[in-house]
């Protein structure tokens, strides 16, 4: 299900952007209706020893849509995002989030790292960010 109207995802990479053929095959075989879940994209990156950014770029070049962000920020149907604001119960979690901010934003990579360090689900970190009115950006896959 590629986009038929409006700009293509590939446009943001320029006319000379090239997709890795092995990643292209793996993504095409994993996609469902032109959509690739965030978790699947990360599995492919790990299997192929590619960066998440490279897999995200290849998904864009195929004009496929990323779905089901593991932070709950996009790709969940009409509601788009499923994460709901929830203040962190742990003061140390909030401090870790605030310490990792760059220009009032927390990177997706840092959100994952904080979740791992505190042994909490990734959506716990994104819910805390929502409650603290902190944007998570940039996405490791390049979605935002």
mmCIF file of C-alpha atoms in Angstrom:
data_model
loop_
_atom_site.group_PDB
_atom_site.id
_atom_site.type_symbol
_atom_site.label_atom_id
_atom_site.label_comp_id
_atom_site.label_asym_id
_atom_site.label_seq_id
_atom_site.Cartn_x
_atom_site.Cartn_y
_atom_site.Cartn_z
ATOM 1 C CA UNK A 1 0.000 0.000 0.000
ATOM 2 C CA UNK A 2 2.206 2.789 -1.234
ATOM 3 C CA UNK A 3 1.067 6.377 -1.139
ATOM 4 C CA UNK A 4 -0.742 7.487 -4.261
ATOM 5 C CA UNK A 5 -1.352 11.143 -3.411
ATOM 6 C CA UNK A 6 1.068 13.750 -2.173
ATOM 7 C CA UNK A 7 4.814 13.492 -1.753
ATOM 8 C CA UNK A 8 6.484 10.123 -1.606
ATOM 9 C CA UNK A 9 8.476 9.063 1.453
ATOM 10 C CA UNK A 10 11.497 8.631 -0.843
ATOM 11 C CA UNK A 11 11.466 12.341 -1.724
ATOM 12 C CA UNK A 12 13.163 13.291 1.543
ATOM 13 C CA UNK A 13 16.278 11.318 0.565
ATOM 14 C CA UNK A 14 16.941 12.984 -2.793
ATOM 15 C CA UNK A 15 16.927 11.697 -6.341
ATOM 16 C CA UNK A 16 20.254 9.854 -6.043
ATOM 17 C CA UNK A 17 19.417 7.831 -2.933
ATOM 18 C CA UNK A 18 20.040 4.118 -3.335
ATOM 19 C CA UNK A 19 18.526 1.257 -1.365
ATOM 20 C CA UNK A 20 20.558 -1.744 -0.275
ATOM 21 C CA UNK A 21 19.281 -4.672 -2.398
ATOM 22 C CA UNK A 22 19.517 -7.227 0.428
ATOM 23 C CA UNK A 23 17.635 -4.939 2.817
ATOM 24 C CA UNK A 24 15.096 -4.240 0.066
ATOM 25 C CA UNK A 25 14.358 -7.958 -0.361
ATOM 26 C CA UNK A 26 14.101 -8.535 3.392
ATOM 27 C CA UNK A 27 11.762 -5.556 3.840
ATOM 28 C CA UNK A 28 9.557 -6.547 0.891
ATOM 29 C CA UNK A 29 9.247 -10.067 2.304
ATOM 30 C CA UNK A 30 8.357 -8.709 5.751
ATOM 31 C CA UNK A 31 5.940 -5.969 4.698
ATOM 32 C CA UNK A 32 2.196 -6.428 4.857
ATOM 33 C CA UNK A 33 0.156 -4.265 2.500
ATOM 34 C CA UNK A 34 3.056 -1.838 2.088
ATOM 35 C CA UNK A 35 3.479 -1.441 5.837
ATOM 36 C CA UNK A 36 6.364 -2.410 8.103
ATOM 37 C CA UNK A 37 6.084 -2.444 11.890
ATOM 38 C CA UNK A 38 8.780 -0.628 13.837
ATOM 39 C CA UNK A 39 9.729 -3.845 15.663
ATOM 40 C CA UNK A 40 10.105 -5.682 12.344
ATOM 41 C CA UNK A 41 12.315 -2.896 10.972
ATOM 42 C CA UNK A 42 14.572 -3.218 14.019
ATOM 43 C CA UNK A 43 14.704 -7.016 13.627
ATOM 44 C CA UNK A 44 15.793 -6.570 10.023
ATOM 45 C CA UNK A 45 18.441 -4.030 11.052
ATOM 46 C CA UNK A 46 19.794 -6.456 13.631
ATOM 47 C CA UNK A 47 19.746 -9.459 11.279
ATOM 48 C CA UNK A 48 21.527 -7.573 8.502
ATOM 49 C CA UNK A 49 23.814 -5.634 10.856
ATOM 50 C CA UNK A 50 22.532 -2.375 9.328
ATOM 51 C CA UNK A 51 21.720 0.771 11.248
ATOM 52 C CA UNK A 52 18.037 1.431 11.958
ATOM 53 C CA UNK A 53 18.444 4.653 9.933
ATOM 54 C CA UNK A 54 19.543 2.662 6.870
ATOM 55 C CA UNK A 55 16.564 0.321 7.179
ATOM 56 C CA UNK A 56 14.240 3.302 7.637
ATOM 57 C CA UNK A 57 15.694 4.926 4.533
ATOM 58 C CA UNK A 58 15.153 1.737 2.530
ATOM 59 C CA UNK A 59 11.555 1.563 3.759
ATOM 60 C CA UNK A 60 11.108 5.168 2.586
ATOM 61 C CA UNK A 61 12.683 4.432 -0.802
ATOM 62 C CA UNK A 62 10.204 1.578 -1.235
ATOM 63 C CA UNK A 63 7.484 4.101 -0.303
ATOM 64 C CA UNK A 64 6.291 1.766 2.446
ATOM 65 C CA UNK A 65 4.738 3.091 5.624
ATOM 66 C CA UNK A 66 6.231 2.510 9.083
ATOM 67 C CA UNK A 67 3.644 1.326 11.601
ATOM 68 C CA UNK A 68 3.301 0.571 15.301
ATOM 69 C CA UNK A 69 6.071 2.700 16.750
ATOM 70 C CA UNK A 70 7.415 0.918 19.823
ATOM 71 C CA UNK A 71 7.113 4.188 21.752
ATOM 72 C CA UNK A 72 3.433 4.382 20.773
ATOM 73 C CA UNK A 73 3.904 7.635 18.850
ATOM 74 C CA UNK A 74 2.547 6.704 15.402
ATOM 75 C CA UNK A 75 1.117 3.988 13.201
ATOM 76 C CA UNK A 76 -1.893 2.814 15.176
ATOM 77 C CA UNK A 77 -4.780 3.474 12.795
ATOM 78 C CA UNK A 78 -7.078 6.475 13.036
ATOM 79 C CA UNK A 79 -5.863 7.360 16.538
ATOM 80 C CA UNK A 80 -2.293 7.409 15.134
ATOM 81 C CA UNK A 81 -0.604 7.296 18.520
ATOM 82 C CA UNK A 82 -1.549 5.135 21.480
ATOM 83 C CA UNK A 83 0.736 6.468 24.191
ATOM 84 C CA UNK A 84 -1.092 8.429 26.883
ATOM 85 C CA UNK A 85 0.492 10.967 29.227
ATOM 86 C CA UNK A 86 1.466 9.431 32.549
ATOM 87 C CA UNK A 87 3.701 11.210 35.017
ATOM 88 C CA UNK A 88 6.758 9.166 35.963
ATOM 89 C CA UNK A 89 6.449 7.520 39.379
ATOM 90 C CA UNK A 90 10.203 7.399 39.681
ATOM 91 C CA UNK A 91 11.960 10.762 40.148
ATOM 92 C CA UNK A 92 15.166 9.226 38.803
ATOM 93 C CA UNK A 93 13.376 8.345 35.557
ATOM 94 C CA UNK A 94 12.283 11.960 35.115
ATOM 95 C CA UNK A 95 15.810 13.162 35.883
ATOM 96 C CA UNK A 96 17.288 10.744 33.334
ATOM 97 C CA UNK A 97 14.860 12.001 30.703
ATOM 98 C CA UNK A 98 15.633 15.653 31.452
ATOM 99 C CA UNK A 99 19.402 15.026 31.485
ATOM 100 C CA UNK A 100 19.228 13.432 28.026
ATOM 101 C CA UNK A 101 17.355 16.324 26.410
ATOM 102 C CA UNK A 102 18.898 18.061 23.444
ATOM 103 C CA UNK A 103 17.140 21.316 22.645
ATOM 104 C CA UNK A 104 14.074 20.335 24.699
ATOM 105 C CA UNK A 105 13.721 17.040 22.801
ATOM 106 C CA UNK A 106 14.568 13.453 23.705
ATOM 107 C CA UNK A 107 15.871 11.261 20.918
ATOM 108 C CA UNK A 108 14.181 7.942 20.269
ATOM 109 C CA UNK A 109 17.542 6.243 20.869
ATOM 110 C CA UNK A 110 17.852 7.901 24.288
ATOM 111 C CA UNK A 111 14.258 6.959 25.151
ATOM 112 C CA UNK A 112 15.098 3.317 24.407
ATOM 113 C CA UNK A 113 18.315 3.558 26.408
ATOM 114 C CA UNK A 114 16.514 5.037 29.415
ATOM 115 C CA UNK A 115 13.853 2.309 29.248
ATOM 116 C CA UNK A 116 16.575 -0.328 29.205
ATOM 117 C CA UNK A 117 18.512 1.282 32.058
ATOM 118 C CA UNK A 118 15.415 1.521 34.281
ATOM 119 C CA UNK A 119 14.068 -1.861 33.128
ATOM 120 C CA UNK A 120 10.709 -0.385 32.121
ATOM 121 C CA UNK A 121 8.717 -0.716 28.885
ATOM 122 C CA UNK A 122 9.599 1.806 26.185
ATOM 123 C CA UNK A 123 6.069 3.213 26.366
ATOM 124 C CA UNK A 124 6.626 4.066 30.037
ATOM 125 C CA UNK A 125 9.317 6.507 28.920
ATOM 126 C CA UNK A 126 7.209 7.939 26.096
ATOM 127 C CA UNK A 127 4.205 8.282 28.456
ATOM 128 C CA UNK A 128 6.407 10.200 30.889
ATOM 129 C CA UNK A 129 7.575 12.436 28.047
ATOM 130 C CA UNK A 130 3.965 13.098 27.054
ATOM 131 C CA UNK A 131 3.135 14.071 30.647
ATOM 132 C CA UNK A 132 6.222 16.285 30.845
ATOM 133 C CA UNK A 133 5.398 17.833 27.445
ATOM 134 C CA UNK A 134 8.700 16.637 25.990
ATOM 135 C CA UNK A 135 8.821 15.736 22.302
ATOM 136 C CA UNK A 136 10.644 12.584 21.259
ATOM 137 C CA UNK A 137 12.660 13.323 18.163
ATOM 138 C CA UNK A 138 14.480 12.160 16.056
ATOM 139 C CA UNK A 139 13.243 8.654 15.325
ATOM 140 C CA UNK A 140 15.966 6.034 14.857
ATOM 141 C CA UNK A 141 14.243 4.898 11.655
ATOM 142 C CA UNK A 142 13.823 8.448 10.365
ATOM 143 C CA UNK A 143 10.027 8.536 10.594
ATOM 144 C CA UNK A 144 10.134 11.887 12.422
#
